[in-house]
PDB file of C-alpha atoms and ligand atoms in Angstrom:
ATOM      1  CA  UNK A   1     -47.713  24.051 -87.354  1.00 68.00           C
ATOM      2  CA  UNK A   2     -48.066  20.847 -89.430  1.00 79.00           C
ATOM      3  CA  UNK A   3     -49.787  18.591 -86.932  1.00 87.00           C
ATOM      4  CA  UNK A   4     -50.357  15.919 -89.152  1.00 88.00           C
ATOM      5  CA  UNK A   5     -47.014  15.694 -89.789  1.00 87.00           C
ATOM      6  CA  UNK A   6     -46.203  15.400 -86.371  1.00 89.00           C
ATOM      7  CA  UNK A   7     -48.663  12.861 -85.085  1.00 91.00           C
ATOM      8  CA  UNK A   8     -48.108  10.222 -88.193  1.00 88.00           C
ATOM      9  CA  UNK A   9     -44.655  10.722 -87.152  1.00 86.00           C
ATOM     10  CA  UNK A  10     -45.806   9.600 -83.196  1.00 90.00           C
ATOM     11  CA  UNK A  11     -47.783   6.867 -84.435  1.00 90.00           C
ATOM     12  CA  UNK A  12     -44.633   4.944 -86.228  1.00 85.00           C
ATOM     13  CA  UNK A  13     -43.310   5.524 -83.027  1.00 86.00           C
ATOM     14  CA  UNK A  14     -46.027   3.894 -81.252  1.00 90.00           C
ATOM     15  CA  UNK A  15     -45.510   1.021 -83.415  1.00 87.00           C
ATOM     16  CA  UNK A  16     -41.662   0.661 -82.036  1.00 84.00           C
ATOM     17  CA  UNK A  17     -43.200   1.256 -78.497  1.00 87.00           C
ATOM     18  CA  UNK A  18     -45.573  -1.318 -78.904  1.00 90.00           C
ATOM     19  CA  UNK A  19     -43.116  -3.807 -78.107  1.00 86.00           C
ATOM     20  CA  UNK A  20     -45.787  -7.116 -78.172  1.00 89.00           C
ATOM     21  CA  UNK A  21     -47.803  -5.589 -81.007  1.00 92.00           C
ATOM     22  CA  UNK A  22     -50.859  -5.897 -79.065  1.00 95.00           C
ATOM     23  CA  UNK A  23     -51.823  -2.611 -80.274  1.00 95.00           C
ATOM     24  CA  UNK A  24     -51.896  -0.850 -76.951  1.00 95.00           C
ATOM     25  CA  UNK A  25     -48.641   0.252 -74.942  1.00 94.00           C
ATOM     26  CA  UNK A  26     -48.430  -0.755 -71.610  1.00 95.00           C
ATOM     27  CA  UNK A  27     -46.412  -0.566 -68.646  1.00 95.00           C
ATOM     28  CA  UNK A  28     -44.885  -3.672 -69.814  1.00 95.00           C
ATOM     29  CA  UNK A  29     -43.743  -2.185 -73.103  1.00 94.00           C
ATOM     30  CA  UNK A  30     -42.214   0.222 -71.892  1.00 94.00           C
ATOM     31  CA  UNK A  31     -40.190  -1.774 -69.931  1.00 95.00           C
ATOM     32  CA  UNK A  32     -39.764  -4.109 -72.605  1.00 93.00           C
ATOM     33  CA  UNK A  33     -38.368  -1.137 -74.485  1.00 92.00           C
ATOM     34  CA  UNK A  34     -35.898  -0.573 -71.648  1.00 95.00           C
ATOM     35  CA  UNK A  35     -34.946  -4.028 -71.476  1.00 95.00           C
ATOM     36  CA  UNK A  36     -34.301  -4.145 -75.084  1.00 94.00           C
ATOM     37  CA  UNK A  37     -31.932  -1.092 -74.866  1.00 95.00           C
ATOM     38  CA  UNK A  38     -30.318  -2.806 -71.845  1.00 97.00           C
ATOM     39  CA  UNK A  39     -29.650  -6.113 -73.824  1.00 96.00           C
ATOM     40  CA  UNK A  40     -29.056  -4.402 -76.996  1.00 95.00           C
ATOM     41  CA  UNK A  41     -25.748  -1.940 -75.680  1.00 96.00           C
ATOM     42  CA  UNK A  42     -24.594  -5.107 -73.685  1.00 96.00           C
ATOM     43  CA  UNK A  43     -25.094  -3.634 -70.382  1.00 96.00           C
ATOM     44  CA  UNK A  44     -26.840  -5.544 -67.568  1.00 96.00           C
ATOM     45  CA  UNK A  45     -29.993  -4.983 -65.422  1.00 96.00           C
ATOM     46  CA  UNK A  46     -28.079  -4.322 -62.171  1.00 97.00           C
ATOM     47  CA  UNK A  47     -25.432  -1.997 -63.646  1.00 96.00           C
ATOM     48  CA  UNK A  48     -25.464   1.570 -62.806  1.00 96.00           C
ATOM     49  CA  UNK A  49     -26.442   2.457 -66.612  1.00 96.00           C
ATOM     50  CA  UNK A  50     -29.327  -0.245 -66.868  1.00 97.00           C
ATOM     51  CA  UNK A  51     -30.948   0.717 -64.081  1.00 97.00           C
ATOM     52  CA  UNK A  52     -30.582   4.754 -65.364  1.00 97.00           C
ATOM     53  CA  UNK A  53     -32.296   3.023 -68.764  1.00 97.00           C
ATOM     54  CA  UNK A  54     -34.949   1.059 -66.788  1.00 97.00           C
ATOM     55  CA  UNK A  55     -35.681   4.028 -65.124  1.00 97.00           C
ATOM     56  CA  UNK A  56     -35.905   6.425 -67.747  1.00 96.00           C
ATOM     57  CA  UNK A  57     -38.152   3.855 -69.444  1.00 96.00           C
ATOM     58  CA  UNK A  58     -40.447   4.279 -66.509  1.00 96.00           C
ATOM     59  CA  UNK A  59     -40.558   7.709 -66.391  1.00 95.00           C
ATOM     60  CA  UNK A  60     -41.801   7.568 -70.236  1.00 93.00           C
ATOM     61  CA  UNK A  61     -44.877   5.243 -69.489  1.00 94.00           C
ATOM     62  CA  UNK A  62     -45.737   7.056 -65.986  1.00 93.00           C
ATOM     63  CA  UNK A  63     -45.394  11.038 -68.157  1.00 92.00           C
ATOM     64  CA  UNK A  64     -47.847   9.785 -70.805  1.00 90.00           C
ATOM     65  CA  UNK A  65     -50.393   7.308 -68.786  1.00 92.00           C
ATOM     66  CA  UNK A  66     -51.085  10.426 -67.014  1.00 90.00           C
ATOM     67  CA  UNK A  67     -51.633  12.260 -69.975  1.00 89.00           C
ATOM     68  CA  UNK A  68     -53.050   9.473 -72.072  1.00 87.00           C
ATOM     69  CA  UNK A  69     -54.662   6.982 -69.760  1.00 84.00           C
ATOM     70  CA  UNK A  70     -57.939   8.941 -69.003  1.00 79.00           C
ATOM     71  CA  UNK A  71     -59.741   5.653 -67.420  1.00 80.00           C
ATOM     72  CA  UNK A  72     -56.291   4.116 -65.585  1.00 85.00           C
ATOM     73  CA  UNK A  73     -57.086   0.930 -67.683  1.00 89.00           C
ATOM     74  CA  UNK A  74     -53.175   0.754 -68.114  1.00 93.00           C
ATOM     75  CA  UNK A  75     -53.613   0.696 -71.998  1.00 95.00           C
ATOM     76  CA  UNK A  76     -52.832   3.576 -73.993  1.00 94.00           C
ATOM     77  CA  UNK A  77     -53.941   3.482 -77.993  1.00 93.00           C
ATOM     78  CA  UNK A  78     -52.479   4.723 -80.621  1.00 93.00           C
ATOM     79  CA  UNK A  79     -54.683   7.202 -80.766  1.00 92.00           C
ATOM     80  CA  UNK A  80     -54.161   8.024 -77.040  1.00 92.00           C
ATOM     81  CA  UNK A  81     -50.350   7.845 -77.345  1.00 93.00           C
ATOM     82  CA  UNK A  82     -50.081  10.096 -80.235  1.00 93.00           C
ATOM     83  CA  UNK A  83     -52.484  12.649 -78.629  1.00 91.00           C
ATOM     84  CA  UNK A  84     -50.503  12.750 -75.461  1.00 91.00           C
ATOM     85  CA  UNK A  85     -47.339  13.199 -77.183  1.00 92.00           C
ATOM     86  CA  UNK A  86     -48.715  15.646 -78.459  1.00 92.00           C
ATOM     87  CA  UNK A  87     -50.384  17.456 -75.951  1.00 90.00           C
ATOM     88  CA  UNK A  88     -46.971  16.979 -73.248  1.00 89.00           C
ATOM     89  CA  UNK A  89     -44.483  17.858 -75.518  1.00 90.00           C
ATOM     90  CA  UNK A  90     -44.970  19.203 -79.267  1.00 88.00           C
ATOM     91  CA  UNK A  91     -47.509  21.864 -77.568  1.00 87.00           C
ATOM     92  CA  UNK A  92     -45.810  22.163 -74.630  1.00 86.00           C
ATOM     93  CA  UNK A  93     -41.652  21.681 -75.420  1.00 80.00           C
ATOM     94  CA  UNK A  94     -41.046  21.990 -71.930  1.00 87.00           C
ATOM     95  CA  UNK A  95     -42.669  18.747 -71.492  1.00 91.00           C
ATOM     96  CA  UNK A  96     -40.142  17.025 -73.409  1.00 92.00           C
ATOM     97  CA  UNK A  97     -37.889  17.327 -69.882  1.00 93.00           C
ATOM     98  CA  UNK A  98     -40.117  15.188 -67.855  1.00 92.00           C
ATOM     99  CA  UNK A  99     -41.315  13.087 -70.186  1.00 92.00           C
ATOM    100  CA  UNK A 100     -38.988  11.326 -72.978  1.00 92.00           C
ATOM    101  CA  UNK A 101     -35.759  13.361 -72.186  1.00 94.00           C
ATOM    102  CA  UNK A 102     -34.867  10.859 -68.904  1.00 95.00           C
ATOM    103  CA  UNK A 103     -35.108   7.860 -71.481  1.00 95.00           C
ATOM    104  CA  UNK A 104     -33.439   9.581 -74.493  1.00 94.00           C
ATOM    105  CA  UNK A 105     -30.856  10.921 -71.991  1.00 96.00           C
ATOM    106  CA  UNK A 106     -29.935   7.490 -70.265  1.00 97.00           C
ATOM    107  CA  UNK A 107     -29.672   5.610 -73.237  1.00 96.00           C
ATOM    108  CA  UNK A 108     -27.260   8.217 -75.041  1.00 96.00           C
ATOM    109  CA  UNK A 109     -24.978   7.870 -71.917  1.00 97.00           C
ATOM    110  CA  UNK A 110     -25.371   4.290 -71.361  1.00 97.00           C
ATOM    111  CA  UNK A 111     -24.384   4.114 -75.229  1.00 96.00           C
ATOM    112  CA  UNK A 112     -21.141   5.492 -74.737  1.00 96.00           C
ATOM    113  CA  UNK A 113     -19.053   3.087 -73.117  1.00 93.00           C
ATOM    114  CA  UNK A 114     -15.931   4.970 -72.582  1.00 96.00           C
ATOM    115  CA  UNK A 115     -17.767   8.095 -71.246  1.00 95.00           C
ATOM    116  CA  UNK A 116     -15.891  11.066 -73.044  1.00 97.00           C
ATOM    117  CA  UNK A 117     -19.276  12.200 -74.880  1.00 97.00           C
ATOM    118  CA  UNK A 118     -19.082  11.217 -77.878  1.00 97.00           C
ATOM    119  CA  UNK A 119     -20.638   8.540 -79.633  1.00 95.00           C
ATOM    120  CA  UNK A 120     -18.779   6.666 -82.519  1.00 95.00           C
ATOM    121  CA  UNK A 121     -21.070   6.230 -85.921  1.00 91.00           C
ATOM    122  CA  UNK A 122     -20.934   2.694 -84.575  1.00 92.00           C
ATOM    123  CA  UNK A 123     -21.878   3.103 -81.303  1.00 94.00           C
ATOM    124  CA  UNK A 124     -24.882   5.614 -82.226  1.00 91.00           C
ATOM    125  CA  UNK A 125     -26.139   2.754 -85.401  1.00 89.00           C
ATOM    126  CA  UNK A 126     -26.200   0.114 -81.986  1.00 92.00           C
ATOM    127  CA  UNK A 127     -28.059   2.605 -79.775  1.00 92.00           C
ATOM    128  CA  UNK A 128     -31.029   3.340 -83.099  1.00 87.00           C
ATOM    129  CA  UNK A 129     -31.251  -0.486 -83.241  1.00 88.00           C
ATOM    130  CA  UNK A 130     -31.581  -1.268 -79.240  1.00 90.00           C
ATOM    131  CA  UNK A 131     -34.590   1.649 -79.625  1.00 86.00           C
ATOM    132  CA  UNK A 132     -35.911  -0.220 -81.960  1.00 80.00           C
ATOM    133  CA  UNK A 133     -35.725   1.845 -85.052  1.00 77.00           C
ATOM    134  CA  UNK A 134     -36.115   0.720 -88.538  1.00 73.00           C
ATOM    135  CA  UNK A 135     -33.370  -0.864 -90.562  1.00 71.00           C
ATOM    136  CA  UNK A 136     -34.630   1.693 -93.252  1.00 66.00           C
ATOM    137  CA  UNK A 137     -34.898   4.629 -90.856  1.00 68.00           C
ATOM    138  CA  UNK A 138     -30.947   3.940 -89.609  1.00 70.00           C
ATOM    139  CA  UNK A 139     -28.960   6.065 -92.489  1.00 68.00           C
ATOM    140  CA  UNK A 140     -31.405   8.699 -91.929  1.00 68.00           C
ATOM    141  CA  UNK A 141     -31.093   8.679 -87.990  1.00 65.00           C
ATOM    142  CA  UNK A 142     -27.586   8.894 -88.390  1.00 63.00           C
ATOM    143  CA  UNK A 143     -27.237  11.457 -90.928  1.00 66.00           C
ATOM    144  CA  UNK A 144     -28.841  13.545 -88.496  1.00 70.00           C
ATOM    145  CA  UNK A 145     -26.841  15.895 -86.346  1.00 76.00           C
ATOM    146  CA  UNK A 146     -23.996  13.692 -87.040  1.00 82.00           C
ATOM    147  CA  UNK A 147     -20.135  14.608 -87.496  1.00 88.00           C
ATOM    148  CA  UNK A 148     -19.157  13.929 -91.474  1.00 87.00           C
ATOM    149  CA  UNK A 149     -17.686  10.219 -90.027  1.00 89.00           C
ATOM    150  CA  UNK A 150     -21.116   9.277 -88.407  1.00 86.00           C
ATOM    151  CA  UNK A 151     -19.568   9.935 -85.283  1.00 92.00           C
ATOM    152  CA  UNK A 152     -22.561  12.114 -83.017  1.00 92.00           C
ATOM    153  CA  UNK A 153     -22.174  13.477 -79.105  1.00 95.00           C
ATOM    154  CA  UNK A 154     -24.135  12.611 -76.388  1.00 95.00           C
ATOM    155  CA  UNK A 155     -25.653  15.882 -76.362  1.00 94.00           C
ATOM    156  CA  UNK A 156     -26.436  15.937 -79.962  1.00 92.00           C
ATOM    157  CA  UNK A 157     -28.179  12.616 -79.642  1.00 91.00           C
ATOM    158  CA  UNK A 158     -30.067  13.904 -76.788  1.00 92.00           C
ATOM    159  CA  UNK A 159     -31.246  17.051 -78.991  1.00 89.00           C
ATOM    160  CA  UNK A 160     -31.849  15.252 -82.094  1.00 85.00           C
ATOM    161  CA  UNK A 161     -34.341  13.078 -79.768  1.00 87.00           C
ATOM    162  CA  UNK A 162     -35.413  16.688 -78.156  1.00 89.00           C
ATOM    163  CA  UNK A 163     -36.098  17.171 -82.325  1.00 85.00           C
ATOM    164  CA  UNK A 164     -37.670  14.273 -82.896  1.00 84.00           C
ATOM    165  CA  UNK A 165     -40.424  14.849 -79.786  1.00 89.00           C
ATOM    166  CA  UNK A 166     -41.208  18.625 -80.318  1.00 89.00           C
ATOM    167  CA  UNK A 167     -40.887  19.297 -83.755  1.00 86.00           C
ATOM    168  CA  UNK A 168     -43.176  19.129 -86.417  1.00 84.00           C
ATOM    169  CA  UNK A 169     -40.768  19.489 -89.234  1.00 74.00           C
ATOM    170  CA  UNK A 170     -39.861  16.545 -91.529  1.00 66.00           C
ATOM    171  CA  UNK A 171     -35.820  16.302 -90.982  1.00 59.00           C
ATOM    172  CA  UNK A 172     -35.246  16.249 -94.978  1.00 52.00           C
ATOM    173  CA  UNK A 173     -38.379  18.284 -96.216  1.00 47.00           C
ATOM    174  CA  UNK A 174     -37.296  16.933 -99.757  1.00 46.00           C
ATOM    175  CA  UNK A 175     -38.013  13.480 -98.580  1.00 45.00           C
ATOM    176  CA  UNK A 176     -40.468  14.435 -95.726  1.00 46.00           C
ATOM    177  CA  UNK A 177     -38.681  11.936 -93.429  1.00 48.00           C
ATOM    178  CA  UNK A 178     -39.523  10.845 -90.527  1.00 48.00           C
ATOM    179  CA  UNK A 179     -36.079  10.912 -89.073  1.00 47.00           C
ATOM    180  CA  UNK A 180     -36.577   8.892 -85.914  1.00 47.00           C
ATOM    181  CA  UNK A 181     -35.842   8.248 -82.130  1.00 49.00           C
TER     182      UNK A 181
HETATM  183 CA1   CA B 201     -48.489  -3.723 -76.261  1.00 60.61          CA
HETATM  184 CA1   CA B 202     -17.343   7.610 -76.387  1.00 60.61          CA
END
């Protein structure tokens, strides 16, 4: 199992967590992180999607304080976050269900607009960005899983974030990308 692969690959996550750059993830980033999803498909707070997105953004934070947040301070590290991640759901890929899956799972659906399950190369490129991923990561993100016109399903999205969580393997071992989510 290449662990070291797997947490520097949590810790660039943290980063895009770490919505204020405080260097601790809080409640409030999290929900930052929902909000930014929220703004970033268009949607709005109240709207049956946002809310499944706010939500799932709260589910996150509450999954890993318990894991991470030993003395309830409300601050997880990076240390902390990548440590819990790994401990709920690369160890235990079961965790994956109750802790990033509600998240991953309401933004895929709240990212496709028309509802027939599948996400245009478009539409997927606009849900990477709301996460918050990397200009630099996008091509990458979207190469993975992806239909040969960028086009991607809900469910694939939601098991190429599954990937991203559990998995210590690089997505292009050539490259030894991080892929993303
Ligand atoms: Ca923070
Ligand atoms: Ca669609």
């Amino acid at each position: 199992m290449d662990r070291d692969f797997y947490q520097r690959k949590m810790a660039v996550r943290f980063d895009s967590i770490d919505v204020d750059g405080d260097g601790v993830v809080t409640k409030a980033d999290f929900e930052r992180a929902g909000e930014r999803v929220v703004e970033g498909l268009g949607l709005t707070r109240e709207s049956a999607q946002g809310r499944a997105v706010l939500d799932g953004a709260g589910t996150f934070w509450a999954a890993l304080a318990d894991a991470a947040d030993v003395d309830r301070d409300g601050k997880i590290t990076r240390d902390e976050f990548v440590i819990a991640c790994t401990e709920t759901m690369l160890a235990t890929p079961a965790g994956f269900g109750i802790t990033a899956r509600p998240f991953a799972e309401s933004v895929a659906k709240a990212a496709d607009p028309d509802g027939d399950g599948l996400l245009t190369a478009d539409e997927y490129k606009r849900m990477l960005t709301a996460m918050g991923v990397k200009r630099e990561a996008l091509a990458d993100a979207a190469a993975h899983r992806a239909n040969e016109d960028g086009s991607i399903s809900v469910a694939a999205a939601i098991d190429a974030a599954q990937d991203f969580y559990t998995s210590d393997r690089p997505y292009h071992p050539a490259t030894y990308s991080f892929g993303t989510f």
